[in-house]
Tab-separated table of C-alpha atoms and ligand atoms in Angstrom:
chain	number	residue	atom	x	y	z
A	1	UNK	CA	73.615	98.257	112.560
A	2	UNK	CA	72.367	94.737	113.153
A	3	UNK	CA	72.319	92.583	116.256
A	4	UNK	CA	75.877	91.116	116.681
A	5	UNK	CA	74.828	87.513	117.426
A	6	UNK	CA	72.552	87.494	114.373
A	7	UNK	CA	75.325	88.920	112.188
A	8	UNK	CA	77.730	86.235	113.417
A	9	UNK	CA	75.161	83.496	112.728
A	10	UNK	CA	74.451	84.770	109.260
A	11	UNK	CA	78.166	85.135	108.528
A	12	UNK	CA	78.728	81.493	109.452
A	13	UNK	CA	75.871	80.483	107.178
A	14	UNK	CA	76.929	82.366	104.102
A	15	UNK	CA	80.643	81.547	104.418
A	16	UNK	CA	80.073	77.849	105.044
A	17	UNK	CA	80.244	77.259	101.297
A	18	UNK	CA	83.712	78.804	100.897
A	19	UNK	CA	86.119	76.249	99.480
A	20	UNK	CA	89.453	76.428	101.369
A	21	UNK	CA	91.279	74.576	98.571
A	22	UNK	CA	90.053	77.075	95.969
A	23	UNK	CA	91.066	80.023	98.144
A	24	UNK	CA	94.459	78.462	98.794
A	25	UNK	CA	94.942	78.030	95.038
A	26	UNK	CA	94.093	81.689	94.398
A	27	UNK	CA	96.386	82.791	97.237
A	28	UNK	CA	99.320	80.631	96.127
A	29	UNK	CA	98.990	81.881	92.548
A	30	UNK	CA	99.199	85.511	93.747
A	31	UNK	CA	102.110	84.602	96.010
A	32	UNK	CA	104.029	83.019	93.115
A	33	UNK	CA	103.522	86.106	90.938
A	34	UNK	CA	104.159	89.207	93.062
A	35	UNK	CA	104.138	92.615	91.369
A	36	UNK	CA	105.565	95.917	92.621
A	37	UNK	CA	103.607	99.128	93.274
A	38	UNK	CA	101.623	100.386	90.256
A	39	UNK	CA	102.732	97.337	88.243
A	40	UNK	CA	100.037	95.009	89.637
A	41	UNK	CA	98.654	94.211	86.154
A	42	UNK	CA	98.332	90.450	86.472
A	43	UNK	CA	97.123	90.733	90.065
A	44	UNK	CA	94.476	93.316	89.136
A	45	UNK	CA	93.306	91.164	86.220
A	46	UNK	CA	92.944	88.114	88.497
A	47	UNK	CA	90.933	90.143	91.005
A	48	UNK	CA	88.750	91.695	88.299
A	49	UNK	CA	88.029	88.257	86.795
A	50	UNK	CA	86.850	86.794	90.106
A	51	UNK	CA	84.683	89.828	90.928
A	52	UNK	CA	83.070	89.803	87.469
A	53	UNK	CA	82.343	86.104	87.725
A	54	UNK	CA	80.636	86.750	91.082
A	55	UNK	CA	78.342	89.347	89.487
A	56	UNK	CA	80.108	92.625	90.303
A	57	UNK	CA	80.254	95.561	87.896
A	58	UNK	CA	84.025	95.938	87.599
A	59	UNK	CA	86.092	98.991	86.633
A	60	UNK	CA	89.803	98.505	86.080
A	61	UNK	CA	92.603	101.055	85.843
A	62	UNK	CA	91.333	103.280	88.659
A	63	UNK	CA	94.337	105.294	89.861
A	64	UNK	CA	96.740	103.285	87.707
A	65	UNK	CA	96.172	99.581	88.336
A	66	UNK	CA	93.328	99.865	90.878
A	67	UNK	CA	90.170	97.744	90.633
A	68	UNK	CA	86.677	98.671	91.843
A	69	UNK	CA	83.816	96.150	91.931
A	70	UNK	CA	80.264	97.280	92.658
A	71	UNK	CA	77.258	95.138	93.590
A	72	UNK	CA	74.023	97.138	93.746
A	73	UNK	CA	71.559	95.076	95.710
A	74	UNK	CA	68.599	97.300	96.515
A	75	UNK	CA	68.120	100.079	99.042
A	76	UNK	CA	70.401	100.352	102.010
A	77	UNK	CA	73.817	101.491	103.130
A	78	UNK	CA	76.918	101.494	100.957
A	79	UNK	CA	79.806	99.456	102.373
A	80	UNK	CA	83.335	99.522	100.985
A	81	UNK	CA	85.824	96.687	101.580
A	82	UNK	CA	89.449	97.321	100.655
A	83	UNK	CA	92.563	95.210	100.052
A	84	UNK	CA	95.984	96.318	98.814
A	85	UNK	CA	97.673	94.543	95.901
A	86	UNK	CA	101.385	95.380	95.705
A	87	UNK	CA	104.404	93.296	96.666
A	88	UNK	CA	107.865	94.399	97.845
A	89	UNK	CA	111.402	94.439	96.429
A	90	UNK	CA	112.438	91.653	98.832
A	91	UNK	CA	114.067	88.395	97.638
A	92	UNK	CA	111.977	85.572	99.104
A	93	UNK	CA	113.765	83.142	101.418
A	94	UNK	CA	110.840	81.130	102.809
A	95	UNK	CA	111.550	77.994	100.769
A	96	UNK	CA	107.787	77.529	100.388
A	97	UNK	CA	106.594	75.297	97.600
A	98	UNK	CA	104.619	78.298	96.261
A	99	UNK	CA	107.443	80.838	96.753
A	100	UNK	CA	107.819	83.829	94.436
A	101	UNK	CA	108.905	83.085	90.878
A	102	UNK	CA	109.916	86.722	90.336
A	103	UNK	CA	113.529	87.532	91.132
A	104	UNK	CA	113.885	89.977	94.001
A	105	UNK	CA	110.130	90.540	94.415
A	106	UNK	CA	107.983	89.007	97.141
A	107	UNK	CA	104.580	89.305	98.768
A	108	UNK	CA	106.350	89.973	102.065
A	109	UNK	CA	103.552	92.064	103.591
A	110	UNK	CA	100.639	89.668	103.084
A	111	UNK	CA	98.788	91.709	100.456
A	112	UNK	CA	98.192	88.423	98.590
A	113	UNK	CA	96.368	87.235	101.707
A	114	UNK	CA	94.361	90.480	101.879
A	115	UNK	CA	93.263	90.044	98.262
A	116	UNK	CA	92.195	86.461	98.828
A	117	UNK	CA	90.141	87.577	101.843
A	118	UNK	CA	88.538	90.266	99.709
A	119	UNK	CA	87.674	87.867	96.889
A	120	UNK	CA	86.273	85.271	99.288
A	121	UNK	CA	84.133	87.862	101.084
A	122	UNK	CA	82.943	89.299	97.767
A	123	UNK	CA	81.915	85.875	96.491
A	124	UNK	CA	80.184	84.825	99.713
A	125	UNK	CA	78.220	88.088	99.943
A	126	UNK	CA	77.254	87.987	96.274
A	127	UNK	CA	76.071	84.382	96.504
A	128	UNK	CA	73.872	85.291	99.485
A	129	UNK	CA	72.532	88.551	98.072
A	130	UNK	CA	68.916	87.619	98.800
A	131	UNK	CA	69.740	87.826	102.538
A	132	UNK	CA	70.841	91.507	102.605
A	133	UNK	CA	70.235	94.781	100.814
A	134	UNK	CA	72.407	97.781	100.082
A	135	UNK	CA	75.469	98.306	97.922
A	136	UNK	CA	78.864	96.667	98.204
A	137	UNK	CA	81.983	98.260	96.773
A	138	UNK	CA	85.167	96.175	96.646
A	139	UNK	CA	88.415	98.091	96.268
A	140	UNK	CA	91.678	96.527	95.061
A	141	UNK	CA	94.168	99.273	95.819
A	142	UNK	CA	97.546	99.523	94.089
A	143	UNK	CA	100.785	100.743	95.640
A	144	UNK	CA	100.218	100.718	99.389
A	145	UNK	CA	103.951	100.307	99.998
A	146	UNK	CA	105.112	103.850	99.487
A	147	UNK	CA	103.560	104.309	96.109
A	148	UNK	CA	100.632	106.541	96.975
A	149	UNK	CA	98.030	104.144	95.572
A	150	UNK	CA	95.070	105.360	97.640
A	151	UNK	CA	95.845	108.975	96.726
A	152	UNK	CA	95.989	107.964	93.047
A	153	UNK	CA	92.542	106.323	93.282
A	154	UNK	CA	91.136	109.441	94.960
A	155	UNK	CA	92.725	111.667	92.291
A	156	UNK	CA	91.150	109.412	89.657
A	157	UNK	CA	87.714	110.102	91.115
A	158	UNK	CA	86.955	107.022	93.201
A	159	UNK	CA	84.791	109.175	95.488
A	160	UNK	CA	82.777	110.641	92.609
A	161	UNK	CA	82.578	107.751	90.143
A	162	UNK	CA	81.336	105.079	92.558
A	163	UNK	CA	78.638	104.951	95.251
A	164	UNK	CA	79.809	106.965	98.248
A	165	UNK	CA	80.541	104.787	101.324
A	166	UNK	CA	78.653	104.906	104.599
A	167	UNK	CA	81.457	102.801	106.107
A	168	UNK	CA	84.848	101.497	104.954
A	169	UNK	CA	86.639	98.381	106.220
A	170	UNK	CA	90.158	96.999	105.824
A	171	UNK	CA	92.420	94.508	107.571
A	172	UNK	CA	96.103	93.602	107.620
A	173	UNK	CA	98.040	90.420	108.386
A	174	UNK	CA	100.567	90.787	111.227
A	175	UNK	CA	102.806	88.491	113.273
A	176	UNK	CA	101.264	86.760	116.294
A	177	UNK	CA	99.862	83.263	116.854
A	178	UNK	CA	97.335	82.839	114.032
A	179	UNK	CA	93.739	83.350	115.097
A	180	UNK	CA	93.685	86.721	116.874
A	181	UNK	CA	92.058	89.961	115.751
A	182	UNK	CA	93.480	93.178	117.127
A	183	UNK	CA	90.905	95.944	117.348
A	184	UNK	CA	91.984	99.419	118.424
A	185	UNK	CA	89.402	102.187	118.752
A	186	UNK	CA	90.799	105.572	117.688
A	187	UNK	CA	94.356	105.947	116.359
A	188	UNK	CA	95.716	102.583	115.131
A	189	UNK	CA	98.463	103.523	112.660
A	190	UNK	CA	100.945	106.396	112.666
A	191	UNK	CA	101.435	109.087	110.106
A	192	UNK	CA	104.557	108.768	108.001
A	193	UNK	CA	106.554	111.445	106.236
A	194	UNK	CA	109.503	110.700	103.985
A	195	UNK	CA	111.872	113.639	103.993
A	196	UNK	CA	114.638	114.174	101.454
A	197	UNK	CA	117.540	116.397	102.435
A	198	UNK	CA	120.236	117.730	100.110
A	199	UNK	CA	123.261	119.365	101.747
A	200	UNK	CA	125.105	121.653	99.358
A	201	UNK	CA	128.842	121.876	100.017
A	202	UNK	CA	131.775	122.904	97.908
A	203	UNK	CA	133.598	119.984	96.323
A	204	UNK	CA	137.335	119.680	95.754
A	205	UNK	CA	140.520	117.654	96.196
A	206	UNK	CA	140.689	115.355	99.184
A	207	UNK	CA	144.163	116.721	100.018
A	208	UNK	CA	142.942	120.338	100.285
A	209	UNK	CA	139.864	120.394	102.541
A	210	UNK	CA	140.557	124.064	103.362
A	211	UNK	CA	139.395	125.011	99.853
A	212	UNK	CA	136.097	123.098	100.209
A	213	UNK	CA	132.989	122.907	102.374
A	214	UNK	CA	132.684	119.184	103.078
A	215	UNK	CA	128.993	118.231	102.855
A	216	UNK	CA	129.729	114.723	104.110
A	217	UNK	CA	130.928	115.978	107.500
A	218	UNK	CA	127.945	118.329	107.744
A	219	UNK	CA	125.518	115.535	106.864
A	220	UNK	CA	127.154	113.328	109.506
A	221	UNK	CA	126.549	116.059	112.133
A	222	UNK	CA	122.938	116.314	110.950
A	223	UNK	CA	122.413	112.562	111.368
A	224	UNK	CA	123.880	112.636	114.870
A	225	UNK	CA	122.034	115.765	115.912
A	226	UNK	CA	118.682	114.407	114.673
A	227	UNK	CA	118.997	111.575	117.210
A	228	UNK	CA	118.305	114.073	119.988
A	229	UNK	CA	114.978	115.344	118.627
A	230	UNK	CA	112.799	112.523	119.973
A	231	UNK	CA	114.744	112.182	123.237
A	232	UNK	CA	115.028	115.923	124.048
A	233	UNK	CA	112.118	117.676	122.330
A	234	UNK	CA	109.196	115.242	122.564
A	235	UNK	CA	107.368	114.643	125.847
A	236	UNK	CA	107.500	111.163	127.354
A	237	UNK	CA	103.723	110.760	126.955
A	238	UNK	CA	103.993	111.315	123.187
A	239	UNK	CA	105.634	109.080	120.647
A	240	UNK	CA	107.603	109.593	117.472
A	241	UNK	CA	110.223	107.767	115.437
A	242	UNK	CA	112.788	109.515	113.264
A	243	UNK	CA	115.031	107.268	111.178
A	244	UNK	CA	117.720	108.231	108.702
A	245	UNK	CA	117.399	105.393	106.219
A	246	UNK	CA	119.716	106.587	103.455
A	247	UNK	CA	122.982	108.554	103.360
A	248	UNK	CA	124.538	109.115	99.941
A	249	UNK	CA	127.669	111.176	99.358
A	250	UNK	CA	130.868	110.955	97.429
A	251	UNK	CA	132.456	108.578	94.960
A	252	UNK	CA	136.044	107.939	95.985
A	253	UNK	CA	138.563	108.568	98.751
A	254	UNK	CA	140.399	111.575	97.299
A	255	UNK	CA	137.392	113.641	96.251
A	256	UNK	CA	135.377	115.840	98.590
A	257	UNK	CA	131.905	115.747	97.047
A	258	UNK	CA	129.768	118.801	96.308
A	259	UNK	CA	126.656	117.452	97.968
A	260	UNK	CA	125.289	114.859	100.361
A	261	UNK	CA	121.790	113.383	100.324
A	262	UNK	CA	119.815	111.986	103.223
A	263	UNK	CA	116.412	110.298	103.364
A	264	UNK	CA	114.476	110.411	106.633
A	265	UNK	CA	111.360	108.608	107.773
A	266	UNK	CA	109.236	110.319	110.411
A	267	UNK	CA	106.377	108.521	112.234
A	268	UNK	CA	103.997	110.243	114.601
A	269	UNK	CA	100.463	109.750	115.920
A	270	UNK	CA	99.506	113.296	116.578
A	271	UNK	CA	99.397	116.384	114.356
A	272	UNK	CA	101.007	118.637	116.979
A	273	UNK	CA	103.900	116.204	117.531
A	274	UNK	CA	104.312	115.833	113.765
A	275	UNK	CA	104.500	119.617	113.269
A	276	UNK	CA	107.005	119.881	116.107
A	277	UNK	CA	109.189	117.126	114.616
A	278	UNK	CA	109.129	118.694	111.146
A	279	UNK	CA	110.103	122.071	112.593
A	280	UNK	CA	112.989	120.464	114.491
A	281	UNK	CA	114.230	118.653	111.369
A	282	UNK	CA	114.181	121.901	109.365
A	283	UNK	CA	115.908	123.836	112.155
A	284	UNK	CA	118.682	121.264	112.653
A	285	UNK	CA	119.395	120.729	108.956
A	286	UNK	CA	119.408	124.459	108.197
A	287	UNK	CA	121.419	125.240	111.335
A	288	UNK	CA	124.142	122.664	110.655
A	289	UNK	CA	124.519	123.897	107.068
A	290	UNK	CA	124.846	127.461	108.314
A	291	UNK	CA	127.381	126.420	110.934
A	292	UNK	CA	129.477	124.697	108.269
A	293	UNK	CA	129.320	127.708	105.945
A	294	UNK	CA	127.592	125.866	103.106
A	295	UNK	CA	127.483	128.016	99.956
A	296	UNK	CA	123.727	127.438	99.521
A	297	UNK	CA	120.923	126.575	101.932
A	298	UNK	CA	119.902	122.907	102.111
A	299	UNK	CA	116.907	121.524	100.246
A	300	UNK	CA	114.347	119.856	102.519
A	301	UNK	CA	111.453	118.116	100.761
A	302	UNK	CA	108.611	116.287	102.506
A	303	UNK	CA	107.426	113.429	100.249
A	304	UNK	CA	104.883	110.623	100.493
A	305	UNK	CA	103.067	111.963	103.509
A	306	UNK	CA	100.837	109.229	104.964
A	307	UNK	CA	98.100	110.385	107.332
A	308	UNK	CA	97.362	108.792	110.697
A	309	UNK	CA	94.780	105.997	110.593
A	310	UNK	CA	92.133	106.812	113.203
A	311	UNK	CA	89.358	104.235	113.606
A	312	UNK	CA	85.877	105.490	114.363
A	313	UNK	CA	85.636	104.328	117.984
A	314	UNK	CA	81.923	103.434	117.859
A	315	UNK	CA	82.273	101.530	114.589
A	316	UNK	CA	85.335	99.683	115.890
A	317	UNK	CA	83.476	98.698	119.074
A	318	UNK	CA	80.564	97.439	116.972
A	319	UNK	CA	82.764	95.327	114.678
A	320	UNK	CA	84.884	94.035	117.590
A	321	UNK	CA	81.655	92.830	119.241
A	322	UNK	CA	80.605	91.053	116.061
A	323	UNK	CA	84.059	89.447	115.810
A	324	UNK	CA	83.817	88.282	119.444
A	325	UNK	CA	80.483	86.654	118.643
A	326	UNK	CA	82.031	85.001	115.626
A	327	UNK	CA	85.389	83.793	116.999
A	328	UNK	CA	84.989	83.869	120.794
A	329	UNK	CA	85.857	86.566	123.330
A	330	UNK	CA	89.515	85.493	123.606
A	331	UNK	CA	90.147	85.928	119.892
A	332	UNK	CA	89.674	89.702	119.997
A	333	UNK	CA	92.527	91.672	121.556
A	334	UNK	CA	93.888	95.221	121.405
A	335	UNK	CA	97.610	95.457	120.594
A	336	UNK	CA	97.302	99.252	120.721
A	337	UNK	CA	98.418	101.651	118.005
A	338	UNK	CA	101.306	100.637	115.745
A	339	UNK	CA	104.159	102.802	114.440
A	340	UNK	CA	103.568	101.478	110.925
A	341	UNK	CA	101.628	103.564	108.395
A	342	UNK	CA	98.868	103.008	105.860
A	343	UNK	CA	97.163	105.037	103.176
A	344	UNK	CA	93.867	103.138	103.708
A	345	UNK	CA	92.194	106.105	105.449
A	346	UNK	CA	92.499	108.291	102.332
A	347	UNK	CA	89.883	106.067	100.685
A	348	UNK	CA	87.268	107.258	103.192
A	349	UNK	CA	85.766	110.584	102.117
A	350	UNK	CA	86.047	113.173	104.922
A	351	UNK	CA	83.621	112.374	107.750
A	352	UNK	CA	82.939	108.782	106.662
A	353	UNK	CA	83.720	106.321	109.488
A	354	UNK	CA	86.154	103.498	108.859
A	355	UNK	CA	87.515	100.544	110.776
A	356	UNK	CA	90.838	98.778	110.248
A	357	UNK	CA	92.079	95.833	112.277
A	358	UNK	CA	94.955	93.363	112.384
A	359	UNK	CA	94.752	89.618	111.810
A	360	UNK	CA	97.561	87.563	113.374
A	361	UNK	CA	98.876	85.006	110.929
A	362	UNK	CA	101.998	83.284	112.281
A	363	UNK	CA	101.623	79.485	111.950
A	364	UNK	CA	101.058	78.120	115.502
A	365	UNK	CA	104.008	75.703	115.180
A	366	UNK	CA	106.366	78.606	114.342
A	367	UNK	CA	104.916	80.746	117.148
A	368	UNK	CA	105.168	78.000	119.756
A	369	UNK	CA	108.762	77.144	118.771
A	370	UNK	CA	110.254	80.579	119.492
A	371	UNK	CA	111.319	81.336	123.064
A	372	UNK	CA	109.510	83.873	125.196
A	373	UNK	CA	106.436	84.147	127.350
A	374	UNK	CA	105.213	87.663	126.699
A	375	UNK	CA	103.663	88.522	123.351
A	376	UNK	CA	106.209	91.321	122.820
A	377	UNK	CA	109.161	88.930	123.300
A	378	UNK	CA	107.810	86.393	120.838
A	379	UNK	CA	106.638	88.884	118.234
A	380	UNK	CA	110.217	90.107	117.832
A	381	UNK	CA	111.386	86.566	117.079
A	382	UNK	CA	108.972	85.360	114.399
A	383	UNK	CA	109.254	86.536	110.773
A	384	UNK	CA	107.345	89.802	110.467
A	385	UNK	CA	105.981	91.829	107.581
A	386	UNK	CA	108.694	92.833	105.056
A	387	UNK	CA	110.939	89.956	106.164
A	388	UNK	CA	112.163	87.578	103.398
A	389	UNK	CA	110.904	84.799	105.703
A	390	UNK	CA	107.360	86.176	106.173
A	391	UNK	CA	105.078	83.175	105.648
A	392	UNK	CA	101.523	83.572	106.949
A	393	UNK	CA	99.493	80.504	107.851
A	394	UNK	CA	97.037	79.685	105.016
A	395	UNK	CA	94.669	78.489	107.748
A	396	UNK	CA	93.689	82.152	108.224
A	397	UNK	CA	92.186	82.351	104.707
A	398	UNK	CA	88.602	81.460	105.629
A	399	UNK	CA	88.557	83.298	109.000
A	400	UNK	CA	89.894	86.456	107.269
A	401	UNK	CA	87.004	86.295	104.815
A	402	UNK	CA	84.546	85.886	107.707
A	403	UNK	CA	85.856	89.019	109.428
A	404	UNK	CA	85.100	91.081	106.316
A	405	UNK	CA	81.725	89.454	105.639
A	406	UNK	CA	80.598	90.061	109.214
A	407	UNK	CA	81.762	93.701	109.141
A	408	UNK	CA	79.814	94.263	105.915
A	409	UNK	CA	76.688	92.522	107.225
A	410	UNK	CA	76.847	94.570	110.422
A	411	UNK	CA	76.249	97.682	108.300
A	412	UNK	CA	74.142	96.397	105.402
A	413	UNK	CA	70.388	95.993	105.781
A	414	UNK	CA	69.688	92.397	106.806
B	1	LIG	ZN1	104.076	96.556	104.114
B	2	LIG	ZN1	101.109	95.979	103.995
């Protein structure tokens, strides 16, 4: 760990050569050509090309479309920097000159911004390699949006095939007047479980319900009953969100279907609360099916479990201090933990500290134009991640590279 003021000074030095127009070109190209989870072929190739040109040893196809770039630069710690690469099935409605050219697909979560930050940081650090020693590992992760990309990279041996990290860093664009960094020591993102439920009824003619067990009615009771789990079973000091995001049953008015399918999303920040929520979901679904006299027990499958993201408090404090030195004390805030989820933490081998922070990216003109005084009021009114109108301010390109460079330099030997 190096002295924060010195790290900030050095970061300014080595990023002073970054060319905003070049970064904007790279960013706009990614934005025009978004690719869905595990299909980030063009994106991965663009990233690999830039890293190779900067002198990194690059391995492609790690965990599907993942990219790993390694720069061995003498003795010292190993620092990993990570960006995600996938876009979303959202039709873009920003009207930007560099809007998506792919029908129904959009970089609506800012992963194109994350990649540009990663490339810029990689290039700046490589160009200044005589000023630090250690090893840098750059990770372009596929499929952050529900595709299990980090898990795929781990399964493909990212922890064994590449130098093991001493620290891992990542950052995410969020709404808020561009120019703030939100640092939260400890838990910053929730865990997320997707749960599939199949209710087995007994199908038949819509005119003769007495000869059927209507799974649609049972599923409707389940949906209603689930609304009471958070309000009646979870203490006020704890937090959880349970959303039924999909309800599929039936085909036409005069047929009682044989089954109904539900998809649930569960977010929690604490393992005990998570276990309690899962138990309640199982109990309610099974109980309602029993009450209805379903001919077979329901199927309840927990899919795509995302862990909680828990920053190492000491590392977060260290990086927040460096960021204060770099951008001023007012630029570093703490929005507190979010209910969103990330698979970033899976990339850190057990026991390895990591730090993840948010970078606000709403263009100041957009932020200032929406009504509200409090941050919370305004945040709800500007386009947020996953919105077809999400349009981060390209002015955050260079600062977002500086945040990564300074985090890396804080841990490398300088
Ligand atoms: Zn997202
Ligand atoms: Zn995202």
